[in-house]
Tab-separated table of C-alpha atoms in Angstrom:
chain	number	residue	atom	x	y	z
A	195	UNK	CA	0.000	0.000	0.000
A	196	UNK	CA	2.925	2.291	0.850
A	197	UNK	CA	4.385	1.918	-2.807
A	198	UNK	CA	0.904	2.164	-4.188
A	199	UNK	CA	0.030	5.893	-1.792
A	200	UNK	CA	3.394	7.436	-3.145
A	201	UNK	CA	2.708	6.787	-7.023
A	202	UNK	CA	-0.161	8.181	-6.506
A	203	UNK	CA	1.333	11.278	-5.310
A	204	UNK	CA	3.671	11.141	-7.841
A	205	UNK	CA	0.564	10.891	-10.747
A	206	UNK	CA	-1.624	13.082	-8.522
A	207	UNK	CA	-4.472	10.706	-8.709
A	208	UNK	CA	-6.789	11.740	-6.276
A	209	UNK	CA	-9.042	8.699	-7.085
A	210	UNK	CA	-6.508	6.212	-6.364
A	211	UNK	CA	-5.519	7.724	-3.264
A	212	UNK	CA	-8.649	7.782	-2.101
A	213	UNK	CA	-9.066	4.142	-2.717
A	214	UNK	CA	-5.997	3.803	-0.690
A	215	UNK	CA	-5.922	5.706	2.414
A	216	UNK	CA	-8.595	3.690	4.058
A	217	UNK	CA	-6.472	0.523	4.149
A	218	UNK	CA	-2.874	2.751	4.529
A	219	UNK	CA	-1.192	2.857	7.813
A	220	UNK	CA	-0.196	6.115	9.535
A	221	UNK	CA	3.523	5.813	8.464
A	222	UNK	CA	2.682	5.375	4.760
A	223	UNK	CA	0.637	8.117	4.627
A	224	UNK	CA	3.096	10.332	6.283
A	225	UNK	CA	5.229	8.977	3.733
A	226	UNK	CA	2.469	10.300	1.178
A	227	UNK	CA	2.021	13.803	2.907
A	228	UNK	CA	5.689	14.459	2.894
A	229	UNK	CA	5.888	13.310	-0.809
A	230	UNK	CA	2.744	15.786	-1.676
A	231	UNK	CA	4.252	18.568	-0.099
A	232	UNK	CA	7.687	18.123	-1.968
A	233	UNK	CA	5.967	17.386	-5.060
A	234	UNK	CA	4.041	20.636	-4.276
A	235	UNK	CA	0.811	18.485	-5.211
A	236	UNK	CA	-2.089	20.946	-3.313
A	237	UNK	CA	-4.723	18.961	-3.643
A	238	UNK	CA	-3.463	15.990	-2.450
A	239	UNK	CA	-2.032	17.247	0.352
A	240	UNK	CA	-5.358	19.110	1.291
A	241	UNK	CA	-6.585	15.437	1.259
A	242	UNK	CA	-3.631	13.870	2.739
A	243	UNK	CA	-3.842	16.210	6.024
A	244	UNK	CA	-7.704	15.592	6.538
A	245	UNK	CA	-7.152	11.938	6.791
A	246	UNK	CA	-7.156	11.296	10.772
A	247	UNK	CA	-4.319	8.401	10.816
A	248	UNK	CA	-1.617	10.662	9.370
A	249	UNK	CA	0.582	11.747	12.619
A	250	UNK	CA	1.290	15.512	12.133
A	251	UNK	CA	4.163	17.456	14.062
A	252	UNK	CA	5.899	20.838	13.796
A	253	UNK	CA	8.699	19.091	12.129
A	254	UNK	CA	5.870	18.722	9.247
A	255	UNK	CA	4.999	22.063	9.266
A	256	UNK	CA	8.406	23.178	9.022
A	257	UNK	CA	8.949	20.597	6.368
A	258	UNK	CA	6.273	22.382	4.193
A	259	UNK	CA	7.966	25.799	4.497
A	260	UNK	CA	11.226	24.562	3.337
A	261	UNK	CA	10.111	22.032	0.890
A	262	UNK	CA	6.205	23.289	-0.367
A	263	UNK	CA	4.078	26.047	-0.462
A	264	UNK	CA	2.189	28.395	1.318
A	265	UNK	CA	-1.207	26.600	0.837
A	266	UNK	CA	0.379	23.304	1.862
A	267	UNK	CA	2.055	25.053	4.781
A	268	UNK	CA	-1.300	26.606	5.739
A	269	UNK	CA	-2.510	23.247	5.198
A	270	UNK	CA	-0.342	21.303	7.714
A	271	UNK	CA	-1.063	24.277	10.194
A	272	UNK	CA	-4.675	24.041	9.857
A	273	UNK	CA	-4.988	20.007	10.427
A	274	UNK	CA	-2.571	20.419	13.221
A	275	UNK	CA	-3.847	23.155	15.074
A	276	UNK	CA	-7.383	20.994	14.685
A	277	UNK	CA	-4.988	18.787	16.979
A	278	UNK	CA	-2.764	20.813	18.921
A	279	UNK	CA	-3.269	24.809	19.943
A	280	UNK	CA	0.823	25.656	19.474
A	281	UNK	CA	-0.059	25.579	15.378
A	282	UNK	CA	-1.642	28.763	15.898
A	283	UNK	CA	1.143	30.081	16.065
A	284	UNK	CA	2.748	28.416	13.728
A	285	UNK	CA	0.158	29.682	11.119
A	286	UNK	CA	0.572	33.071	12.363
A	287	UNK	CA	4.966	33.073	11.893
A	288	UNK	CA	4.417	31.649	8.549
A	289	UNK	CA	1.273	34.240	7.200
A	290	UNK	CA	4.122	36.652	8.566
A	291	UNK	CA	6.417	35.203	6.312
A	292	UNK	CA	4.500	35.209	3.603
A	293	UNK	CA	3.695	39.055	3.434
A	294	UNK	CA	7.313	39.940	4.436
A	295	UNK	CA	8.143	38.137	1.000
A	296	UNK	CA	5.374	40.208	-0.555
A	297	UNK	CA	5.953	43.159	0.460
């Protein structure tokens, strides 16, 4: 399933993954959710993040701001402050980022 969960990242086929993450374990789809955000695939890492298995840290988040993008930083934030209240700020440091860049 693990092999299966990154190709699918890798072809960013949403139906596939969805097929998959109900029989995935928590490690693969880390595995997946790392491989989303590097691959900067949005979508799946939107769906990736919402799927209650995957174990999210702040060494995720700060994955996605070195190796994604905003939305899939924002995204990591979001599912993890759903989780834990320190992602707050989190969010907050990296929206601050982002318009620093901007402007």
């Amino acid at each position: 399933v693990g092999a299966a969960l990154l190709t699918a990242v890798a072809v960013d086929e949403c139906d596939v993954l969805s097929a998959l993450l109900p029989t995935a374990t928590p490690q693969h789809v880390h595995s997946a959710l790392r491989a989303a955000i590097r691959g900067k695939r949005q979508v799946l890492v939107g769906m990736l993040v919402r799927h209650d298995t995957v174990p999210l840290s702040e060494a995720d988040v700060e994955y996605a701001v070195q190796y994604g993008r905003t939305a899939s930083v924002m995204a990591v934030c979001r599912a993890l402050e759903r989780r834990a209240p320190r992602a707050s700020t989190l969010l907050s440091a990296a929206r601050a980022r982002d318009a620093a860049q901007l402007g």
